[in-house]
Tab-separated table of C-alpha atoms and ligand atoms in Angstrom:
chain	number	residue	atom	x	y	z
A	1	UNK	CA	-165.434	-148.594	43.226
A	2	UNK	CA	-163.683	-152.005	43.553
A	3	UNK	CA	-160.700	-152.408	41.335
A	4	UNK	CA	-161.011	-155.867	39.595
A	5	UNK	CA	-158.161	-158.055	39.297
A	6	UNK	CA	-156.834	-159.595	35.728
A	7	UNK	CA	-156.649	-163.406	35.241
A	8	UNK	CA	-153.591	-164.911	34.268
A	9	UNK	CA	-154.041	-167.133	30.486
A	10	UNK	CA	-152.201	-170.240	30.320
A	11	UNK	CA	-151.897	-170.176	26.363
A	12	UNK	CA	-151.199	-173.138	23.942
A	13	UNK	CA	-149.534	-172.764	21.038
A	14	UNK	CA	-148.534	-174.959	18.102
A	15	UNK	CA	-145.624	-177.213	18.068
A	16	UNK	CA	-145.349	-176.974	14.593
A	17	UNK	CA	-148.506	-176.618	12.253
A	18	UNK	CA	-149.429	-173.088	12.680
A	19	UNK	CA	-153.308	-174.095	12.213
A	20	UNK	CA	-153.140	-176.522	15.423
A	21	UNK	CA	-154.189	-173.372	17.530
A	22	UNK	CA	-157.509	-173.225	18.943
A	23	UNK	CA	-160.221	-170.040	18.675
A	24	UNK	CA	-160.182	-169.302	22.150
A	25	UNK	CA	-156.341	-168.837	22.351
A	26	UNK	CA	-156.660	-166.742	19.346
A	27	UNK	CA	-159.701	-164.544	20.977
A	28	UNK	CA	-157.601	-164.682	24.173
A	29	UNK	CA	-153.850	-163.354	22.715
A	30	UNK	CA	-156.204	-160.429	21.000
A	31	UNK	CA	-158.141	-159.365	23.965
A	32	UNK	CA	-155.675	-159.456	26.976
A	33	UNK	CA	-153.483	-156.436	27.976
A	34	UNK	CA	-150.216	-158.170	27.454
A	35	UNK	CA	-148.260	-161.388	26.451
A	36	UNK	CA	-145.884	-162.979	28.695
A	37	UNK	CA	-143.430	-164.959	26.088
A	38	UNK	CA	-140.449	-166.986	26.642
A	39	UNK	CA	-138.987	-165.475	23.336
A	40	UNK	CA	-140.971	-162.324	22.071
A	41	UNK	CA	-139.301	-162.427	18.547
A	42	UNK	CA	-140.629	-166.164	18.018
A	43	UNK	CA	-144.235	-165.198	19.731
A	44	UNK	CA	-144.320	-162.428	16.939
A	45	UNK	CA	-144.483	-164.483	14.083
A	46	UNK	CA	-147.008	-166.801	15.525
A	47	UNK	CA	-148.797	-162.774	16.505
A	48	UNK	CA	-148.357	-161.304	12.867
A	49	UNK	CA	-149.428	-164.899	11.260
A	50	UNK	CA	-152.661	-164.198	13.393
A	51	UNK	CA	-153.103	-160.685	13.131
A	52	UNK	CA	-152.726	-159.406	16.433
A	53	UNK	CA	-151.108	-156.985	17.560
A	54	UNK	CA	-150.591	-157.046	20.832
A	55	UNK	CA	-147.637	-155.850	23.552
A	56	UNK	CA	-144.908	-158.622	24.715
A	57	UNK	CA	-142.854	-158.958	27.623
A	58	UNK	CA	-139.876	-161.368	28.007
A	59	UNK	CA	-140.871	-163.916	30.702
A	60	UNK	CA	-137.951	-166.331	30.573
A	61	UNK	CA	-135.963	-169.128	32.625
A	62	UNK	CA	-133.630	-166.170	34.331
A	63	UNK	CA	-135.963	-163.586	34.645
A	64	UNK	CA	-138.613	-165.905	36.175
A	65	UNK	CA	-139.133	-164.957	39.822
A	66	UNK	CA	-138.869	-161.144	39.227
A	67	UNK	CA	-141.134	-161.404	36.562
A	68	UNK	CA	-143.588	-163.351	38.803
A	69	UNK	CA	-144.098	-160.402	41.562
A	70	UNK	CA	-144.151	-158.078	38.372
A	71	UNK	CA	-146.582	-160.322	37.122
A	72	UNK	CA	-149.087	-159.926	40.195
A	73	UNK	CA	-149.193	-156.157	40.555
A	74	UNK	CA	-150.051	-156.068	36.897
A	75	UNK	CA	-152.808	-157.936	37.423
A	76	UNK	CA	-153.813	-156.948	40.944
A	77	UNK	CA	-153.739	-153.449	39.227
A	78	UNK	CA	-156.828	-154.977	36.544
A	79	UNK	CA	-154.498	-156.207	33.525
A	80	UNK	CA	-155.212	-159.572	31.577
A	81	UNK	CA	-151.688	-161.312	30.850
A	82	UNK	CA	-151.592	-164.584	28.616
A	83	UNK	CA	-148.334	-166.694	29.517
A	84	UNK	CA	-147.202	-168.513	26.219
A	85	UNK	CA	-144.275	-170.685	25.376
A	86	UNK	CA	-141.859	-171.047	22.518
A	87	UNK	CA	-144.499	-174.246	21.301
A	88	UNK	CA	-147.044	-176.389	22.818
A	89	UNK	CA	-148.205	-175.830	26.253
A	90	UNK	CA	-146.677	-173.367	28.427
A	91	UNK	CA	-145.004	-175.179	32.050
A	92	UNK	CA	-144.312	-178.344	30.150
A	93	UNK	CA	-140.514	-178.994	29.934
A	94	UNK	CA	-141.259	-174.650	29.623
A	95	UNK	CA	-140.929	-171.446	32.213
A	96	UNK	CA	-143.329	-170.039	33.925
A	97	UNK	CA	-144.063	-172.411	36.693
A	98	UNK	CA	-142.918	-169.453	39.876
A	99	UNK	CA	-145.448	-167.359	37.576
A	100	UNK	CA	-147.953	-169.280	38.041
A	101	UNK	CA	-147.690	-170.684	41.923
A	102	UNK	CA	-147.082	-166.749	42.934
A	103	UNK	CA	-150.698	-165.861	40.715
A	104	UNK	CA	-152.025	-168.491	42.945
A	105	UNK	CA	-150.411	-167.435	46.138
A	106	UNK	CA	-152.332	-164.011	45.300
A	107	UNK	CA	-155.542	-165.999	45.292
A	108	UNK	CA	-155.718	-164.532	41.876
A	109	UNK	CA	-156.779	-166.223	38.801
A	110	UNK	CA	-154.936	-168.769	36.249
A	111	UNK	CA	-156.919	-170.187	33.515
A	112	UNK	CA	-155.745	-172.520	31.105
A	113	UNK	CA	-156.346	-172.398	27.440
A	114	UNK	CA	-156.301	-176.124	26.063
A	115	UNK	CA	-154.079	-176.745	23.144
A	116	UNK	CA	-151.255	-178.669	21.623
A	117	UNK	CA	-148.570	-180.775	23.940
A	118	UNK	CA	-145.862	-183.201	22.306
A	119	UNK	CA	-146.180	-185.316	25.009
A	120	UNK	CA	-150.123	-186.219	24.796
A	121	UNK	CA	-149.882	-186.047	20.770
A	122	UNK	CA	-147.470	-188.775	21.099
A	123	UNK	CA	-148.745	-190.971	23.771
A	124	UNK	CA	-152.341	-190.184	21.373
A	125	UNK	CA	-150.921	-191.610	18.438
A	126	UNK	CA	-148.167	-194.303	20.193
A	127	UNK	CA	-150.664	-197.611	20.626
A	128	UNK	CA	-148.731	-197.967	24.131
A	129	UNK	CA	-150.205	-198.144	27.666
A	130	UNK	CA	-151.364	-194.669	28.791
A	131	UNK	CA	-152.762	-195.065	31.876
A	132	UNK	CA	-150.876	-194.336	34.059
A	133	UNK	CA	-147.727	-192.633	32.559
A	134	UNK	CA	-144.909	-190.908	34.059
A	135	UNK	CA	-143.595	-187.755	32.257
A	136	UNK	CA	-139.981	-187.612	32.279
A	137	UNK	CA	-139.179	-184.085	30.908
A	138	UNK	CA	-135.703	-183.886	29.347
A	139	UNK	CA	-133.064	-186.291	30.216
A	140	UNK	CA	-129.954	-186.134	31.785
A	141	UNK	CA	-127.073	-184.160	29.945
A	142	UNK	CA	-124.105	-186.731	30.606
A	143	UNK	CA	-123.926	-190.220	29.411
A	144	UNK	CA	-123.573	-191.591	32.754
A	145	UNK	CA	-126.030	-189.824	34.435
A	146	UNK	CA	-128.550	-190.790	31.630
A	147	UNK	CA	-127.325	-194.506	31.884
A	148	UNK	CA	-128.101	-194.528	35.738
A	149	UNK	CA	-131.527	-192.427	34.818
A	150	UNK	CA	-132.341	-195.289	32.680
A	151	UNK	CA	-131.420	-198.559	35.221
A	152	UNK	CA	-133.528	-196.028	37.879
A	153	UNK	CA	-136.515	-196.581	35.726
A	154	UNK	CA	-135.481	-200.172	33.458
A	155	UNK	CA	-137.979	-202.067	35.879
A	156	UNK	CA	-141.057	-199.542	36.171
A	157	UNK	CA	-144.510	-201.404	34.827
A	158	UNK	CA	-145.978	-198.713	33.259
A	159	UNK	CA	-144.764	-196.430	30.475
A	160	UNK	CA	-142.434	-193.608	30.715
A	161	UNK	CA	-141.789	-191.092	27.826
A	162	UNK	CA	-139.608	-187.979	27.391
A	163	UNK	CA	-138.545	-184.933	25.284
A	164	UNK	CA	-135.330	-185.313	23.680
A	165	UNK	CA	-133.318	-183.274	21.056
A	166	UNK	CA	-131.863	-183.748	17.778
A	167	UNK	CA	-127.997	-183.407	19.175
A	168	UNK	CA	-128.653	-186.312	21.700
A	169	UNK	CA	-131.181	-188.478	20.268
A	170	UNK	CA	-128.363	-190.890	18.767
A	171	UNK	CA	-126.481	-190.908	22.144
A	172	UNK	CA	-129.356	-191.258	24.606
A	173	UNK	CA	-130.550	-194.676	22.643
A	174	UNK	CA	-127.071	-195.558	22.679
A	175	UNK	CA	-127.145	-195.453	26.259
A	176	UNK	CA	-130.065	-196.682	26.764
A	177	UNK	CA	-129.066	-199.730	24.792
A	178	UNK	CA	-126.190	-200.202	27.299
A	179	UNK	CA	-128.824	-200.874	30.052
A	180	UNK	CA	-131.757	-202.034	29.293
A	181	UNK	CA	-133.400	-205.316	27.310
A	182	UNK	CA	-132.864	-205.301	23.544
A	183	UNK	CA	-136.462	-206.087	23.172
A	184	UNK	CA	-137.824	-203.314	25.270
A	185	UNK	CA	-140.581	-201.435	22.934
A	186	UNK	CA	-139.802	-197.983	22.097
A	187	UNK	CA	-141.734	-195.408	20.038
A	188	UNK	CA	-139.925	-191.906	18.679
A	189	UNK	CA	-142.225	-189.734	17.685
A	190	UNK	CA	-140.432	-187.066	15.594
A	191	UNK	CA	-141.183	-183.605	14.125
A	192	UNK	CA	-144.989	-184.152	15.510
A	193	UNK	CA	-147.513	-182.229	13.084
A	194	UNK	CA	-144.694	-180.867	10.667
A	195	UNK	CA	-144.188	-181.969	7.341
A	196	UNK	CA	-141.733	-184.888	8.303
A	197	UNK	CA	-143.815	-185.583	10.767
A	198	UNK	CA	-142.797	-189.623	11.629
A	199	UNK	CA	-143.769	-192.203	14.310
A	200	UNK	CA	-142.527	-195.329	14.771
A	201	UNK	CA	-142.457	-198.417	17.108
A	202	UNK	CA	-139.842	-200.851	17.322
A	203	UNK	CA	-137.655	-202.569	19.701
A	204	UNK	CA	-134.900	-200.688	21.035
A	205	UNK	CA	-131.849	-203.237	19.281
A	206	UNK	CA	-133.624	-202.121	16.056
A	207	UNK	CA	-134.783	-198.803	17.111
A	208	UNK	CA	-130.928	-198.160	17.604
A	209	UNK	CA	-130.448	-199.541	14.247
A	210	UNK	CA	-132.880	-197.179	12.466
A	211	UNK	CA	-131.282	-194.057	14.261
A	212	UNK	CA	-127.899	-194.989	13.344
A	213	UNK	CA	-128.480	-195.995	10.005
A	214	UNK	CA	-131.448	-193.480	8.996
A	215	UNK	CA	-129.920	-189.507	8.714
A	216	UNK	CA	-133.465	-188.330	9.082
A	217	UNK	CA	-134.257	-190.468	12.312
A	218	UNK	CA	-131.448	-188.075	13.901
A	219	UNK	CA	-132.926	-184.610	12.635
A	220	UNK	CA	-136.109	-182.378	14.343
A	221	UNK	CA	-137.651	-182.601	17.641
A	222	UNK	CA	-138.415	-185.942	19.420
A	223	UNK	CA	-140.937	-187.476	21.845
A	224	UNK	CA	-139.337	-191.214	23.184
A	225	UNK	CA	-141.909	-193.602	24.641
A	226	UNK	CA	-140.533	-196.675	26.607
A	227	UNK	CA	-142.906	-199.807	27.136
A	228	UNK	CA	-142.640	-200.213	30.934
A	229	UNK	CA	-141.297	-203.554	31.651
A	230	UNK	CA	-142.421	-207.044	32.020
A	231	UNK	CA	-143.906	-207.041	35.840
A	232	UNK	CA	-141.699	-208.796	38.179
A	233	UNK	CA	-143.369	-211.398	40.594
A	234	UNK	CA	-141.774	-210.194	44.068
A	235	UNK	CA	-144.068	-213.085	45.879
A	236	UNK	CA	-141.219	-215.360	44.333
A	237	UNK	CA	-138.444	-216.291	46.483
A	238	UNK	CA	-136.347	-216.120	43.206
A	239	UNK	CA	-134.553	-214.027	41.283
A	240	UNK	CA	-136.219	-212.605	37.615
A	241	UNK	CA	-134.192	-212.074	34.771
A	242	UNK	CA	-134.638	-208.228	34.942
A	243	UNK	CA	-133.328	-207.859	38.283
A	244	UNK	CA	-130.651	-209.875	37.673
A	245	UNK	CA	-129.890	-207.701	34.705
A	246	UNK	CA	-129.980	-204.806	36.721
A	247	UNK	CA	-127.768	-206.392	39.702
A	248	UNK	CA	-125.096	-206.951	37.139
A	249	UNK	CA	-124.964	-203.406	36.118
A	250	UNK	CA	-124.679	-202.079	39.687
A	251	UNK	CA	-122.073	-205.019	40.510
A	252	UNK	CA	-120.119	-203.110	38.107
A	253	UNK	CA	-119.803	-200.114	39.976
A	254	UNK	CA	-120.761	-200.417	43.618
A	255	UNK	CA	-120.474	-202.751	46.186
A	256	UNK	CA	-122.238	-205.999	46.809
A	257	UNK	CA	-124.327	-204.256	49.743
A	258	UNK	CA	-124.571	-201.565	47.811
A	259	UNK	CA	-125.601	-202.906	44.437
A	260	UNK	CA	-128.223	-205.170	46.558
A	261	UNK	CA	-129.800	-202.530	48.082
A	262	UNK	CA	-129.808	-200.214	44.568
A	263	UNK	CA	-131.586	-203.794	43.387
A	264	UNK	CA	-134.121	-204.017	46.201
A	265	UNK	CA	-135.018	-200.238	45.476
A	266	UNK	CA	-135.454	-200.200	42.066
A	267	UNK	CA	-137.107	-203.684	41.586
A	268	UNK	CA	-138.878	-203.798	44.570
A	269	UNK	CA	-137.824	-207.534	44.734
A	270	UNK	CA	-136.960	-209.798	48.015
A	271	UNK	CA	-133.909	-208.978	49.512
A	272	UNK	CA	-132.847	-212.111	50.641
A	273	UNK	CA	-132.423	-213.945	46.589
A	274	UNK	CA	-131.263	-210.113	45.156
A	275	UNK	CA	-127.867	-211.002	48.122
A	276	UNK	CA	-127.354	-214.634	47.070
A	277	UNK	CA	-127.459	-213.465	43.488
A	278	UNK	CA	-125.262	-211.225	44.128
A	279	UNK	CA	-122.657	-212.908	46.058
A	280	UNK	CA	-122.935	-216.247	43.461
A	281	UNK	CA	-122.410	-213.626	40.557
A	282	UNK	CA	-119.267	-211.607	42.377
A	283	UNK	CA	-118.049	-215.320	43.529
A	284	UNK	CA	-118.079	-216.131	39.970
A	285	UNK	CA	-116.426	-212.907	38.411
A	286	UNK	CA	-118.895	-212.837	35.427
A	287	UNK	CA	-119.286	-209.523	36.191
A	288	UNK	CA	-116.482	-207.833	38.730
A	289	UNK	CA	-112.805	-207.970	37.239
B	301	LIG	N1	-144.181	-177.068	25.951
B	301	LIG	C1	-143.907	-177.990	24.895
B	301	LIG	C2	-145.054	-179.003	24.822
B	301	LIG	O1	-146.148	-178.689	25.219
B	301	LIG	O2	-144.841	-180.104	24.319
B	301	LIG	C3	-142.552	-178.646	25.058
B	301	LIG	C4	-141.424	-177.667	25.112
B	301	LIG	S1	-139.839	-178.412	25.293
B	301	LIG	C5	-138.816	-177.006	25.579
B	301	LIG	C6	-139.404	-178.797	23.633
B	301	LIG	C7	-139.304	-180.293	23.400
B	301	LIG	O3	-140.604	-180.815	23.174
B	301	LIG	C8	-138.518	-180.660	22.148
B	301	LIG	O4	-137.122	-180.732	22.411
B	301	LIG	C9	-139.085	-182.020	21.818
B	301	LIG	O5	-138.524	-183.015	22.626
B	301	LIG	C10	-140.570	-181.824	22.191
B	301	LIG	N2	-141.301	-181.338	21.029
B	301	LIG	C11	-141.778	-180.094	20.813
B	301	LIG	N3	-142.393	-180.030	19.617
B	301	LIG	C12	-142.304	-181.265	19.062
B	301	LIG	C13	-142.740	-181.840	17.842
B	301	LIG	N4	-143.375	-181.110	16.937
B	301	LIG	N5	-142.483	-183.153	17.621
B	301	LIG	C14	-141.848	-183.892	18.526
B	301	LIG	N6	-141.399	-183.404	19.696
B	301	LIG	C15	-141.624	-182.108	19.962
């Protein structure tokens, strides 16, 4: 008789309301042989709230790879596993990514089970441009680094978003004030489906404002949504506003080549204008001591 293998379950969960959990995932955690979860004593409350019942296994960011090739005897050997996160949808900004790529190096299985994502309930309830988007993840842990994160992307079209946290929230707009337009449009989306639950769209001078003034705006879980910016017209043989506002900022740390070709890079603008710019500006000293 041939053995048949076990599929892998990509489980949603909530990211807050326990009733934003679909029927499937609920007839999926019952029925499979085992739960994969990044923390089994959080999983257990969402199990016991549900009535199931079920065994756990730790599948977290240090025991990843070993718990992949564990992972794919268990179900060459016929088990059903469902992979869940602390919240929302398991691989986003969340382990089990090796898990996953070694299920489908075993030309096994992986089937996802649709459910809630901060991202997409954000960007669902932002009234921002969707398509396209670029996922960010979390962002940089040091002020600098999340200053140059944010010049990287301060002349992208399209909108970017990311997850941030309630100790960094404050200092992340803070930096992101430092480099990019006052009147960029920014939407936090905090504490999505909980009871504080708040959304709100503003440009980032004022956003700032809110955050530092507003106790609230600086507690839960956040979702940040950045506008992309005013298209530059490269066809130009001049220099726009926002890539002069970028050149500055690099002028202050690198060199003139440097800072030009940084420029070039990001904006995708002429090089030619970006290096007159740049020498009239360091010529000047409006923005190199
Ligand atoms: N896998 C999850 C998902 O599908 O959205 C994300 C997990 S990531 C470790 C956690 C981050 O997601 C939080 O720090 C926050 O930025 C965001 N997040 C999760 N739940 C949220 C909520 N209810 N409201 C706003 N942001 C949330």
């Amino acid at each position: 008789m041939i053995q048949e293998m076990g599929k892998l379950y990509i489980v949603a969960t909530p990211i807050g309301n326990l009733a934003d959990i679909t029927f499937r995932a609920i007839e999926t955690l019952k029925s499979v042989d085992l739960i994969a979860a990044e923390d089994t004593r959080h999983v257990r409350m969402l199990l016991q709230h549900y009535g199931i019942s079920n065994k756990v296994i730790a599948l977290h960011q240090h025991n990843e790879d070993k718990a992949a090739s564990e992972i794919v005897e268990k179900l060459r050997s016929g088990l059903s596993i469902a992979l869940v996160s602390d919240a929302g949808t398991p691989l986003i900004s969340d382990p089990g990514m090796p898990v996953v790529k070694a299920v489908h190096e075993a030309n096994l299985t992986v089937v996802p089970i649709v459910g809630a994502c901060a991202l997409i309930a954000a960007l669902s309830a932002a009234g921002v441009a969707i398509t396209p988007f670029t996922f960010e993840g979390f962002t940089p842990r040091t002020s600098s680094a999340r200053q140059t994160f944010f010049v990287e992307r301060s002349a992208i079209s399209t909108t970017w978003i990311f997850y941030e946290s309630c100790h960094r929230i404050l200092d992340c707009l803070q930096d992101m004030t430092a480099v990019l337009p006052p009147e960029r449009s920014i939407v936090i989306a905090r504490e999505l489906t909980k009871l504080h639950e708040t959304i709100v769209k503003l440009p980032l001078a004022e956003m700032l404002t809110l955050v530092e003034t507003d106790a609230n705006m600086r507690r839960g879980e956040f979702v940040v949504i950045v506008e992309g910016a005013v298209k530059i017209d490269v066809s130009e043989n001049t220099i726009a506003p926002e890539q002069e506002r970028i050149l500055k900022l690099l002028l202050t740390e690198c060199s003139v080549k440097k800072a030009v070709e940084l420029t070039v890079e990001i904006t995708g603008g002429k090089k030619k204008p970006i290096y007159q710019a740049a020498l009239a500006l360091s010529n000047t000293n409006t923005v190199l001591n």
